[in-house]
Each structure stands twice: as structure tokens, then as C-alpha cells.
Amino acid sequence: MRPKALITGASRGIGSRIALKLASLGYDLYLNYLNSDQDAICLKERIVEEYKVDVQLLKFDVTKEEEVKEAFKKIKSLNCLVNNAGIAIDNDLQSKSSLEFQKVINTNLLGPFLVAKYAAIIMDKGVIINIASNSVFHHSYPEGLDYDASKAGLLSLNHSLALALAPNIRVIAICPGWVKTDMNKDLSKEYKEQILAKSLLKRFAEPEEIANVVGFLVSNEASYINDTIINVDGGYYD
Ligand code: NAP
């Protein structure tokens, strides 16, 4: 029987690349998403065609416990969960509303908690990967203060989940640096230049470069990696 993985926010960006990577490793997939129906359908078709694994699309909002609970009725067992769904709403301090702040915290922190809570019930043994961000360590972008707070909270959640689920489930956080996805599509040219000046590799990551690390962490090669944070930022300083 093939191993099974659930990836949240898998319709686009990093999540879609993680889906392709895990399919290439022989995982049957549950692909969660929220709005991007067409992207999710195309990804499913591509994966089934290329890798001949089973793929089930699960459209639900990670911030809503009832929806998460309902989705888990369709999942019988799980070897891997990747908490990847995330959002950023950039705004200067005085323009940030409490609703926006809550939406970011709910998506990036409450969501991973809820999905891990239900995953833990059906995971006898396996790996949970939380996609956080290296912005936690740099804090150079106050327009994303809610985003940074959510990801800092996610690192704490990562540690607590590792304690709660030991010894059968390894729990690891990945902190990507800047990655070429829709999340960054509206950055100004000037800001991108500032970022590149602080990047030792002088470029954004391809989403595949994050997915490759997930591929390694779920493998037996990483069997002693647990309760830790892996930076995948190409070397970044400020
Ligand atoms: P992206 O391209 O904007 O994709 C975000 C994904 O999350 C989409 O599939 C979206 O689904 C899903 N999503 C958003 N809200 C959701 C919700 N409430 N319920 C379910 N799914 C939801 O983002 P990305 O750049 O790939 O980012 C993926 C993860 O990496 C995020 O956690 C992000 O914080 C983290 N990260 C990104 C970067 C970067 O530079 N891009 C750097 C560090 C960390 P729909 O489109 O279907 O709504």
C-alpha cells in the first residue's frame, strides 16, 4: 500500500510543488485548497497522469474547525501532513485592521493547529511538516507584522506538537526565505532589489527548492530529524 500525505494550500505555489515531489516519491495525495478550483483540478490531472498515484482534492478552509473535521471523514489514514497553506496581507501599521490581522493569524497559525489536531488522530506513525518563514528571524518588513507573529507562533506550535506526538510522529518546521510565488508578485522592483542585496545567492528560491527539502524530511534518510527548524533561505542577512 502506498503512503498517504495531506498537503494544505496545495493548489498553487510551494504547496503544488510539494504535491508533485511527494507524488514522485510514491505518495497518494489529499490536496487541500480553498478558492483556486481550476489550478487544483489541473494539478490533480497532471499528477495522476505523470505519477499514477491516487489524488483526492479536499476543498476546505483550514481556519474553520467544522470544515476541517468534515474533510477528515474522507481520510482513513495518513503518513505525512504538510501544513503549507498561508497568506500575507501587507499594510502599514495604521492601515492594518483587526480583521486582517485575525485572518492572517487564523490562516497561518490556527489552521496548522486544527489540521494537525485531526491528523494526529489517524496518524500512527509519520511526519508533520510546518511551513513557517525565515521572516521570523529577520523582521525587516513591518508591513507583515501579523505574518511574522503568525509564523513565530507556528514555530512554537511546531515544538509543542513534537512533544505531544513523540515518539511516533516527527514534527519539523521549514523556514523558507523569499520564494517565487504569487505571494510575492506585487513586490516593487525597488524592494526586490533590496531583498536580493541581502541574499547570498542573489535570487529568490524556486518553489521546487522548498519541495525538495520536504521530500528529504519525509524520507527515512531524515529519520533522526525531529522537533527542529530547517532554514531554506539561500543564506540571508540583514
Ligand atoms: P501562495 O502561492 O499564495 O499559495 C497559497 C496557498 O494557500 C494556495 O494554495 C491557497 O489556496 C492556500 N490557502 C490560503 N488560505 C487558505 C485557507 N484558509 N484554507 C485552505 N487553503 C488556503 O503561497 P506560497 O508562496 O506558495 O506560500 C506557501 C507557504 O509558504 C505559506 O505558508 C507561506 O507563508 C510560506 N512561505 C512563503 C514564502 C514566499 O516567499 N512565497 C516565504 C516563506 C514562507 P487557494 O488559492 O485555493 O485559495
PDB file of C-alpha atoms and ligand atoms in Angstrom:
ATOM      1  CA  MET A   1       0.000   0.000   0.000  1.00  0.00           C
ATOM      2  CA  ARG A   2       1.301   3.461  -0.870  1.00  0.00           C
ATOM      3  CA  PRO A   3       1.940   6.032   1.901  1.00  0.00           C
ATOM      4  CA  LYS A   4      -0.550   8.905   2.138  1.00  0.00           C
ATOM      5  CA  ALA A   5       0.082  12.621   2.502  1.00  0.00           C
ATOM      6  CA  LEU A   6      -2.152  15.625   3.089  1.00  0.00           C
ATOM      7  CA  ILE A   7      -0.856  18.979   1.883  1.00  0.00           C
ATOM      8  CA  THR A   8      -2.739  22.142   2.753  1.00  0.00           C
ATOM      9  CA  GLY A   9      -2.753  25.043   0.298  1.00  0.00           C
ATOM     10  CA  ALA A  10      -1.743  22.715  -2.494  1.00  0.00           C
ATOM     11  CA  SER A  11      -3.462  24.432  -5.427  1.00  0.00           C
ATOM     12  CA  ARG A  12      -0.646  26.874  -6.157  1.00  0.00           C
ATOM     13  CA  GLY A  13       2.891  27.945  -5.305  1.00  0.00           C
ATOM     14  CA  ILE A  14       5.030  25.944  -2.898  1.00  0.00           C
ATOM     15  CA  GLY A  15       2.172  23.563  -1.972  1.00  0.00           C
ATOM     16  CA  SER A  16       1.676  22.475  -5.583  1.00  0.00           C
ATOM     17  CA  ARG A  17       5.416  21.731  -5.873  1.00  0.00           C
ATOM     18  CA  ILE A  18       5.346  19.730  -2.637  1.00  0.00           C
ATOM     19  CA  ALA A  19       2.455  17.735  -4.096  1.00  0.00           C
ATOM     20  CA  LEU A  20       4.474  16.925  -7.220  1.00  0.00           C
ATOM     21  CA  LYS A  21       7.513  15.945  -5.133  1.00  0.00           C
ATOM     22  CA  LEU A  22       5.580  13.634  -2.814  1.00  0.00           C
ATOM     23  CA  ALA A  23       3.774  12.062  -5.788  1.00  0.00           C
ATOM     24  CA  SER A  24       7.175  11.404  -7.372  1.00  0.00           C
ATOM     25  CA  LEU A  25       8.109   9.575  -4.141  1.00  0.00           C
ATOM     26  CA  GLY A  26       5.029   7.361  -4.447  1.00  0.00           C
ATOM     27  CA  TYR A  27       2.597   9.053  -2.062  1.00  0.00           C
ATOM     28  CA  ASP A  28      -1.149   9.016  -2.589  1.00  0.00           C
ATOM     29  CA  LEU A  29      -2.279  12.574  -2.013  1.00  0.00           C
ATOM     30  CA  TYR A  30      -5.013  14.556  -0.333  1.00  0.00           C
ATOM     31  CA  LEU A  31      -4.707  18.050  -1.748  1.00  0.00           C
ATOM     32  CA  ASN A  32      -6.383  20.813   0.224  1.00  0.00           C
ATOM     33  CA  TYR A  33      -7.137  24.232  -1.249  1.00  0.00           C
ATOM     34  CA  LEU A  34      -9.727  26.984  -0.848  1.00  0.00           C
ATOM     35  CA  ASN A  35     -10.501  29.089  -3.948  1.00  0.00           C
ATOM     36  CA  SER A  36      -8.361  28.015  -6.891  1.00  0.00           C
ATOM     37  CA  ASP A  37     -10.566  25.230  -8.289  1.00  0.00           C
ATOM     38  CA  GLN A  38      -9.067  25.239 -11.774  1.00  0.00           C
ATOM     39  CA  ASP A  39      -5.458  25.137 -10.536  1.00  0.00           C
ATOM     40  CA  ALA A  40      -6.310  22.268  -8.190  1.00  0.00           C
ATOM     41  CA  ILE A  41      -8.072  20.261 -10.914  1.00  0.00           C
ATOM     42  CA  CYS A  42      -5.181  20.767 -13.374  1.00  0.00           C
ATOM     43  CA  LEU A  43      -2.642  19.751 -10.730  1.00  0.00           C
ATOM     44  CA  LYS A  44      -4.598  16.609  -9.898  1.00  0.00           C
ATOM     45  CA  GLU A  45      -4.802  15.641 -13.585  1.00  0.00           C
ATOM     46  CA  ARG A  46      -1.083  16.244 -14.067  1.00  0.00           C
ATOM     47  CA  ILE A  47      -0.104  14.183 -11.018  1.00  0.00           C
ATOM     48  CA  VAL A  48      -2.365  11.249 -11.884  1.00  0.00           C
ATOM     49  CA  GLU A  49      -1.057  11.245 -15.458  1.00  0.00           C
ATOM     50  CA  GLU A  50       2.644  11.559 -14.520  1.00  0.00           C
ATOM     51  CA  TYR A  51       2.887   9.508 -11.340  1.00  0.00           C
ATOM     52  CA  LYS A  52      -0.122   7.128 -11.361  1.00  0.00           C
ATOM     53  CA  VAL A  53      -0.900   7.750  -7.678  1.00  0.00           C
ATOM     54  CA  ASP A  54      -4.322   8.437  -6.165  1.00  0.00           C
ATOM     55  CA  VAL A  55      -5.189  12.097  -5.685  1.00  0.00           C
ATOM     56  CA  GLN A  56      -8.216  13.432  -3.838  1.00  0.00           C
ATOM     57  CA  LEU A  57      -8.994  17.151  -3.811  1.00  0.00           C
ATOM     58  CA  LEU A  58     -10.271  18.467  -0.487  1.00  0.00           C
ATOM     59  CA  LYS A  59     -11.690  21.965  -0.714  1.00  0.00           C
ATOM     60  CA  PHE A  60     -11.920  23.389   2.791  1.00  0.00           C
ATOM     61  CA  ASP A  61     -10.939  26.413   4.832  1.00  0.00           C
ATOM     62  CA  VAL A  62      -8.162  25.473   7.262  1.00  0.00           C
ATOM     63  CA  THR A  63      -9.405  28.156   9.655  1.00  0.00           C
ATOM     64  CA  LYS A  64     -12.837  26.553  10.144  1.00  0.00           C
ATOM     65  CA  GLU A  65     -12.878  23.620  12.522  1.00  0.00           C
ATOM     66  CA  GLU A  66     -16.167  22.185  11.187  1.00  0.00           C
ATOM     67  CA  GLU A  67     -14.769  22.120   7.649  1.00  0.00           C
ATOM     68  CA  VAL A  68     -11.516  20.535   8.794  1.00  0.00           C
ATOM     69  CA  LYS A  69     -13.423  17.905  10.779  1.00  0.00           C
ATOM     70  CA  GLU A  70     -15.679  17.133   7.791  1.00  0.00           C
ATOM     71  CA  ALA A  71     -12.683  16.761   5.467  1.00  0.00           C
ATOM     72  CA  PHE A  72     -11.033  14.277   7.813  1.00  0.00           C
ATOM     73  CA  LYS A  73     -14.050  11.976   7.466  1.00  0.00           C
ATOM     74  CA  LYS A  74     -12.683  11.276   3.961  1.00  0.00           C
ATOM     75  CA  ILE A  75      -9.183  10.410   5.210  1.00  0.00           C
ATOM     76  CA  LYS A  76      -8.734   6.995   6.752  1.00  0.00           C
ATOM     77  CA  SER A  77      -5.011   7.027   7.421  1.00  0.00           C
ATOM     78  CA  LEU A  78      -2.109   9.400   6.950  1.00  0.00           C
ATOM     79  CA  ASN A  79       1.680   9.152   6.978  1.00  0.00           C
ATOM     80  CA  CYS A  80       2.500  12.748   6.271  1.00  0.00           C
ATOM     81  CA  LEU A  81       0.926  16.160   6.808  1.00  0.00           C
ATOM     82  CA  VAL A  82       2.368  19.329   5.330  1.00  0.00           C
ATOM     83  CA  ASN A  83       0.847  22.462   6.856  1.00  0.00           C
ATOM     84  CA  ASN A  84       1.599  24.775   3.973  1.00  0.00           C
ATOM     85  CA  ALA A  85      -1.494  26.967   3.458  1.00  0.00           C
ATOM     86  CA  GLY A  86      -0.658  30.553   4.304  1.00  0.00           C
ATOM     87  CA  ILE A  87      -1.436  34.158   3.471  1.00  0.00           C
ATOM     88  CA  ALA A  88       0.161  37.568   3.848  1.00  0.00           C
ATOM     89  CA  ILE A  89      -1.740  40.861   3.867  1.00  0.00           C
ATOM     90  CA  ASP A  90       0.809  43.651   3.667  1.00  0.00           C
ATOM     91  CA  ASN A  91      -0.204  47.005   5.084  1.00  0.00           C
ATOM     92  CA  ASP A  92       1.409  49.728   7.107  1.00  0.00           C
ATOM     93  CA  LEU A  93       0.660  49.789  10.843  1.00  0.00           C
ATOM     94  CA  GLN A  94      -2.170  52.331  10.866  1.00  0.00           C
ATOM     95  CA  SER A  95      -3.936  50.727   7.898  1.00  0.00           C
ATOM     96  CA  LYS A  96      -3.968  47.235   9.402  1.00  0.00           C
ATOM     97  CA  SER A  97      -7.425  46.274  10.603  1.00  0.00           C
ATOM     98  CA  SER A  98      -8.028  43.762  13.363  1.00  0.00           C
ATOM     99  CA  LEU A  99      -9.970  41.652  10.846  1.00  0.00           C
ATOM    100  CA  GLU A 100      -6.952  41.437   8.550  1.00  0.00           C
ATOM    101  CA  PHE A 101      -4.675  40.683  11.480  1.00  0.00           C
ATOM    102  CA  GLN A 102      -7.003  37.902  12.644  1.00  0.00           C
ATOM    103  CA  LYS A 103      -7.307  36.451   9.140  1.00  0.00           C
ATOM    104  CA  VAL A 104      -3.533  36.136   8.866  1.00  0.00           C
ATOM    105  CA  ILE A 105      -3.190  34.599  12.341  1.00  0.00           C
ATOM    106  CA  ASN A 106      -6.115  32.255  11.711  1.00  0.00           C
ATOM    107  CA  THR A 107      -4.803  31.011   8.381  1.00  0.00           C
ATOM    108  CA  ASN A 108      -1.130  30.685   9.315  1.00  0.00           C
ATOM    109  CA  LEU A 109      -1.432  29.512  12.939  1.00  0.00           C
ATOM    110  CA  LEU A 110      -4.941  28.358  13.868  1.00  0.00           C
ATOM    111  CA  GLY A 111      -5.133  26.416  10.568  1.00  0.00           C
ATOM    112  CA  PRO A 112      -1.998  24.312  11.197  1.00  0.00           C
ATOM    113  CA  PHE A 113      -3.206  23.622  14.757  1.00  0.00           C
ATOM    114  CA  LEU A 114      -6.643  22.439  13.585  1.00  0.00           C
ATOM    115  CA  VAL A 115      -5.316  20.277  10.760  1.00  0.00           C
ATOM    116  CA  ALA A 116      -2.615  18.737  12.986  1.00  0.00           C
ATOM    117  CA  LYS A 117      -5.195  18.072  15.708  1.00  0.00           C
ATOM    118  CA  TYR A 118      -7.343  15.943  13.395  1.00  0.00           C
ATOM    119  CA  ALA A 119      -4.368  14.419  11.549  1.00  0.00           C
ATOM    120  CA  ALA A 120      -2.905  13.197  14.844  1.00  0.00           C
ATOM    121  CA  ILE A 121      -5.989  11.039  15.426  1.00  0.00           C
ATOM    122  CA  ILE A 122      -5.331   8.962  12.295  1.00  0.00           C
ATOM    123  CA  MET A 123      -1.521   9.073  12.085  1.00  0.00           C
ATOM    124  CA  ASP A 124       0.001   6.061  13.808  1.00  0.00           C
ATOM    125  CA  LYS A 125       3.462   6.931  12.605  1.00  0.00           C
ATOM    126  CA  GLY A 126       4.720   9.648  10.318  1.00  0.00           C
ATOM    127  CA  VAL A 127       5.865  13.195   9.788  1.00  0.00           C
ATOM    128  CA  ILE A 128       4.276  16.628  10.159  1.00  0.00           C
ATOM    129  CA  ILE A 129       5.980  19.497   8.376  1.00  0.00           C
ATOM    130  CA  ASN A 130       5.041  23.080   9.119  1.00  0.00           C
ATOM    131  CA  ILE A 131       5.943  25.688   6.535  1.00  0.00           C
ATOM    132  CA  ALA A 132       6.924  28.759   8.559  1.00  0.00           C
ATOM    133  CA  SER A 133       9.181  31.558   7.277  1.00  0.00           C
ATOM    134  CA  ASN A 134      12.667  32.945   7.791  1.00  0.00           C
ATOM    135  CA  SER A 135      10.989  36.352   8.226  1.00  0.00           C
ATOM    136  CA  VAL A 136      10.574  35.304  11.875  1.00  0.00           C
ATOM    137  CA  PHE A 137      14.311  35.778  12.317  1.00  0.00           C
ATOM    138  CA  HIS A 138      14.707  38.961  10.286  1.00  0.00           C
ATOM    139  CA  HIS A 139      11.624  41.070  10.984  1.00  0.00           C
ATOM    140  CA  SER A 140      12.736  43.509   8.305  1.00  0.00           C
ATOM    141  CA  TYR A 141       9.256  44.035   6.900  1.00  0.00           C
ATOM    142  CA  PRO A 142       6.914  45.679   9.448  1.00  0.00           C
ATOM    143  CA  GLU A 143       4.079  45.698   6.854  1.00  0.00           C
ATOM    144  CA  GLY A 144       3.905  41.961   7.575  1.00  0.00           C
ATOM    145  CA  LEU A 145       3.975  42.167  11.394  1.00  0.00           C
ATOM    146  CA  ASP A 146       0.895  39.908  11.655  1.00  0.00           C
ATOM    147  CA  TYR A 147       2.504  37.448   9.232  1.00  0.00           C
ATOM    148  CA  ASP A 148       5.719  37.370  11.288  1.00  0.00           C
ATOM    149  CA  ALA A 149       3.747  36.923  14.523  1.00  0.00           C
ATOM    150  CA  SER A 150       1.789  34.033  12.958  1.00  0.00           C
ATOM    151  CA  LYS A 151       4.961  32.302  11.793  1.00  0.00           C
ATOM    152  CA  ALA A 152       6.698  32.827  15.152  1.00  0.00           C
ATOM    153  CA  GLY A 153       3.645  31.214  16.737  1.00  0.00           C
ATOM    154  CA  LEU A 154       3.882  28.378  14.237  1.00  0.00           C
ATOM    155  CA  LEU A 155       7.452  27.654  15.374  1.00  0.00           C
ATOM    156  CA  SER A 156       6.198  27.398  18.937  1.00  0.00           C
ATOM    157  CA  LEU A 157       3.339  25.147  17.805  1.00  0.00           C
ATOM    158  CA  ASN A 158       5.886  23.027  15.927  1.00  0.00           C
ATOM    159  CA  HIS A 159       7.792  22.393  19.166  1.00  0.00           C
ATOM    160  CA  SER A 160       4.654  21.673  21.194  1.00  0.00           C
ATOM    161  CA  LEU A 161       3.338  19.240  18.580  1.00  0.00           C
ATOM    162  CA  ALA A 162       6.690  17.441  18.525  1.00  0.00           C
ATOM    163  CA  LEU A 163       6.423  16.955  22.308  1.00  0.00           C
ATOM    164  CA  ALA A 164       2.777  15.925  22.170  1.00  0.00           C
ATOM    165  CA  LEU A 165       3.201  13.421  19.340  1.00  0.00           C
ATOM    166  CA  ALA A 166       6.562  11.807  20.197  1.00  0.00           C
ATOM    167  CA  PRO A 167       7.856   9.218  19.609  1.00  0.00           C
ATOM    168  CA  ASN A 168       5.781   8.126  16.617  1.00  0.00           C
ATOM    169  CA  ILE A 169       5.424  11.364  14.737  1.00  0.00           C
ATOM    170  CA  ARG A 170       8.323  13.619  13.817  1.00  0.00           C
ATOM    171  CA  VAL A 171       7.424  17.311  13.609  1.00  0.00           C
ATOM    172  CA  ILE A 172       9.672  19.694  11.685  1.00  0.00           C
ATOM    173  CA  ALA A 173       9.379  23.316  10.598  1.00  0.00           C
ATOM    174  CA  ILE A 174      10.828  24.649   7.373  1.00  0.00           C
ATOM    175  CA  CYS A 175      11.601  28.362   7.162  1.00  0.00           C
ATOM    176  CA  PRO A 176      11.830  29.378   3.520  1.00  0.00           C
ATOM    177  CA  GLY A 177      13.335  32.687   2.506  1.00  0.00           C
ATOM    178  CA  TRP A 178      11.866  34.550  -0.466  1.00  0.00           C
ATOM    179  CA  VAL A 179      10.289  32.175  -2.975  1.00  0.00           C
ATOM    180  CA  LYS A 180       8.966  32.875  -6.483  1.00  0.00           C
ATOM    181  CA  THR A 181       5.212  32.540  -5.962  1.00  0.00           C
ATOM    182  CA  ASP A 182       2.058  34.648  -6.240  1.00  0.00           C
ATOM    183  CA  MET A 183       2.594  35.730  -2.637  1.00  0.00           C
ATOM    184  CA  ASN A 184       5.423  37.991  -3.837  1.00  0.00           C
ATOM    185  CA  LYS A 185       4.059  39.043  -7.185  1.00  0.00           C
ATOM    186  CA  ASP A 186       3.208  42.603  -6.083  1.00  0.00           C
ATOM    187  CA  LEU A 187       6.576  43.492  -4.544  1.00  0.00           C
ATOM    188  CA  SER A 188       8.038  46.632  -6.059  1.00  0.00           C
ATOM    189  CA  LYS A 189      11.174  46.432  -8.186  1.00  0.00           C
ATOM    190  CA  GLU A 190      12.994  48.546  -5.581  1.00  0.00           C
ATOM    191  CA  TYR A 191      12.036  46.250  -2.719  1.00  0.00           C
ATOM    192  CA  LYS A 192      13.041  43.170  -4.721  1.00  0.00           C
ATOM    193  CA  GLU A 193      16.448  44.765  -5.290  1.00  0.00           C
ATOM    194  CA  GLN A 194      16.801  45.375  -1.539  1.00  0.00           C
ATOM    195  CA  ILE A 195      15.991  41.719  -0.882  1.00  0.00           C
ATOM    196  CA  LEU A 196      18.471  40.475  -3.461  1.00  0.00           C
ATOM    197  CA  ALA A 197      21.173  42.664  -1.932  1.00  0.00           C
ATOM    198  CA  LYS A 198      20.738  40.722   1.342  1.00  0.00           C
ATOM    199  CA  SER A 199      20.640  37.311  -0.309  1.00  0.00           C
ATOM    200  CA  LEU A 200      23.936  35.462  -0.603  1.00  0.00           C
ATOM    201  CA  LEU A 201      22.632  33.571  -3.647  1.00  0.00           C
ATOM    202  CA  LYS A 202      21.274  36.797  -5.199  1.00  0.00           C
ATOM    203  CA  ARG A 203      17.969  35.249  -6.217  1.00  0.00           C
ATOM    204  CA  PHE A 204      14.577  34.120  -4.965  1.00  0.00           C
ATOM    205  CA  ALA A 205      14.087  30.362  -4.447  1.00  0.00           C
ATOM    206  CA  GLU A 206      12.165  28.276  -6.925  1.00  0.00           C
ATOM    207  CA  PRO A 207       9.212  26.589  -5.127  1.00  0.00           C
ATOM    208  CA  GLU A 208      10.780  23.241  -6.074  1.00  0.00           C
ATOM    209  CA  GLU A 209      13.778  24.069  -3.866  1.00  0.00           C
ATOM    210  CA  ILE A 210      11.459  24.070  -0.832  1.00  0.00           C
ATOM    211  CA  ALA A 211       9.620  20.963  -2.029  1.00  0.00           C
ATOM    212  CA  ASN A 212      12.926  19.081  -2.360  1.00  0.00           C
ATOM    213  CA  VAL A 213      13.620  19.640   1.340  1.00  0.00           C
ATOM    214  CA  VAL A 214      10.155  18.308   2.211  1.00  0.00           C
ATOM    215  CA  GLY A 215      10.973  15.240   0.082  1.00  0.00           C
ATOM    216  CA  PHE A 216      14.120  14.662   2.137  1.00  0.00           C
ATOM    217  CA  LEU A 217      12.490  15.292   5.530  1.00  0.00           C
ATOM    218  CA  VAL A 218       9.712  12.757   4.952  1.00  0.00           C
ATOM    219  CA  SER A 219      12.221  10.087   3.884  1.00  0.00           C
ATOM    220  CA  ASN A 220      13.974   7.540   6.081  1.00  0.00           C
ATOM    221  CA  GLU A 221      17.215   9.408   5.370  1.00  0.00           C
ATOM    222  CA  ALA A 222      15.856  12.044   7.784  1.00  0.00           C
ATOM    223  CA  SER A 223      14.681   9.553  10.404  1.00  0.00           C
ATOM    224  CA  TYR A 224      16.532  11.257  13.292  1.00  0.00           C
ATOM    225  CA  ILE A 225      15.479  14.812  12.407  1.00  0.00           C
ATOM    226  CA  ASN A 226      12.724  15.910  14.768  1.00  0.00           C
ATOM    227  CA  ASP A 227      11.461  18.964  16.700  1.00  0.00           C
ATOM    228  CA  THR A 228      13.634  21.399  14.814  1.00  0.00           C
ATOM    229  CA  ILE A 229      13.662  24.234  12.325  1.00  0.00           C
ATOM    230  CA  ILE A 230      15.277  23.995   8.904  1.00  0.00           C
ATOM    231  CA  ASN A 231      16.119  27.290   7.211  1.00  0.00           C
ATOM    232  CA  VAL A 232      15.929  27.162   3.431  1.00  0.00           C
ATOM    233  CA  ASP A 233      16.734  30.763   2.566  1.00  0.00           C
ATOM    234  CA  GLY A 234      19.857  30.528   0.432  1.00  0.00           C
ATOM    235  CA  GLY A 235      21.788  32.490   3.062  1.00  0.00           C
ATOM    236  CA  TYR A 236      20.063  35.746   4.003  1.00  0.00           C
ATOM    237  CA  TYR A 237      21.213  38.531   6.291  1.00  0.00           C
ATOM    238  CA  ASP A 238      20.087  41.948   7.412  1.00  0.00           C
TER     239      ASP A 238
HETATM  240  P1  NAP B   1       0.624  31.125  -2.499  1.00  0.00           P
HETATM  241  O1  NAP B   1       1.269  30.874  -3.816  1.00  0.00           O
HETATM  242  O2  NAP B   1      -0.064  32.410  -2.261  1.00  0.00           O
HETATM  243  O3  NAP B   1      -0.412  29.899  -2.205  1.00  0.00           O
HETATM  244  C1  NAP B   1      -1.114  29.882  -1.009  1.00  0.00           C
HETATM  245  C2  NAP B   1      -1.898  28.591  -0.915  1.00  0.00           C
HETATM  246  O4  NAP B   1      -2.591  28.576   0.342  1.00  0.00           O
HETATM  247  C3  NAP B   1      -2.952  28.467  -2.008  1.00  0.00           C
HETATM  248  O5  NAP B   1      -2.995  27.125  -2.433  1.00  0.00           O
HETATM  249  C4  NAP B   1      -4.262  28.829  -1.275  1.00  0.00           C
HETATM  250  O6  NAP B   1      -5.399  28.167  -1.799  1.00  0.00           O
HETATM  251  C5  NAP B   1      -3.970  28.284   0.116  1.00  0.00           C
HETATM  252  N1  NAP B   1      -4.800  28.886   1.159  1.00  0.00           N
HETATM  253  C6  NAP B   1      -4.829  30.177   1.591  1.00  0.00           C
HETATM  254  N2  NAP B   1      -5.727  30.326   2.566  1.00  0.00           N
HETATM  255  C7  NAP B   1      -6.284  29.103   2.778  1.00  0.00           C
HETATM  256  C8  NAP B   1      -7.271  28.603   3.677  1.00  0.00           C
HETATM  257  N3  NAP B   1      -7.867  29.403   4.588  1.00  0.00           N
HETATM  258  N4  NAP B   1      -7.601  27.281   3.606  1.00  0.00           N
HETATM  259  C9  NAP B   1      -7.010  26.468   2.714  1.00  0.00           C
HETATM  260  N5  NAP B   1      -6.058  26.876   1.841  1.00  0.00           N
HETATM  261  C10 NAP B   1      -5.711  28.186   1.875  1.00  0.00           C
HETATM  262  O7  NAP B   1       1.653  30.974  -1.298  1.00  0.00           O
HETATM  263  P2  NAP B   1       3.134  30.337  -1.256  1.00  0.00           P
HETATM  264  O8  NAP B   1       4.090  31.423  -1.528  1.00  0.00           O
HETATM  265  O9  NAP B   1       3.192  29.098  -2.051  1.00  0.00           O
HETATM  266  O10 NAP B   1       3.240  30.015   0.302  1.00  0.00           O
HETATM  267  C11 NAP B   1       3.064  28.699   0.830  1.00  0.00           C
HETATM  268  C12 NAP B   1       3.541  28.713   2.274  1.00  0.00           C
HETATM  269  O11 NAP B   1       4.919  29.074   2.313  1.00  0.00           O
HETATM  270  C13 NAP B   1       2.801  29.733   3.148  1.00  0.00           C
HETATM  271  O12 NAP B   1       2.605  29.209   4.433  1.00  0.00           O
HETATM  272  C14 NAP B   1       3.764  30.901   3.195  1.00  0.00           C
HETATM  273  O13 NAP B   1       3.586  31.683   4.356  1.00  0.00           O
HETATM  274  C15 NAP B   1       5.093  30.149   3.219  1.00  0.00           C
HETATM  275  N6  NAP B   1       6.224  30.975   2.781  1.00  0.00           N
HETATM  276  C16 NAP B   1       6.231  31.552   1.545  1.00  0.00           C
HETATM  277  C17 NAP B   1       7.302  32.330   1.179  1.00  0.00           C
HETATM  278  C18 NAP B   1       7.391  33.015  -0.168  1.00  0.00           C
HETATM  279  O14 NAP B   1       8.303  33.816  -0.383  1.00  0.00           O
HETATM  280  N7  NAP B   1       6.499  32.725  -1.118  1.00  0.00           N
HETATM  281  C19 NAP B   1       8.377  32.519   2.070  1.00  0.00           C
HETATM  282  C20 NAP B   1       8.326  31.907   3.314  1.00  0.00           C
HETATM  283  C21 NAP B   1       7.254  31.126   3.670  1.00  0.00           C
HETATM  284  P3  NAP B   1      -6.376  28.809  -2.913  1.00  0.00           P
HETATM  285  O15 NAP B   1      -5.551  29.521  -3.921  1.00  0.00           O
HETATM  286  O16 NAP B   1      -7.080  27.594  -3.470  1.00  0.00           O
HETATM  287  O17 NAP B   1      -7.307  29.705  -2.159  1.00  0.00           O
END
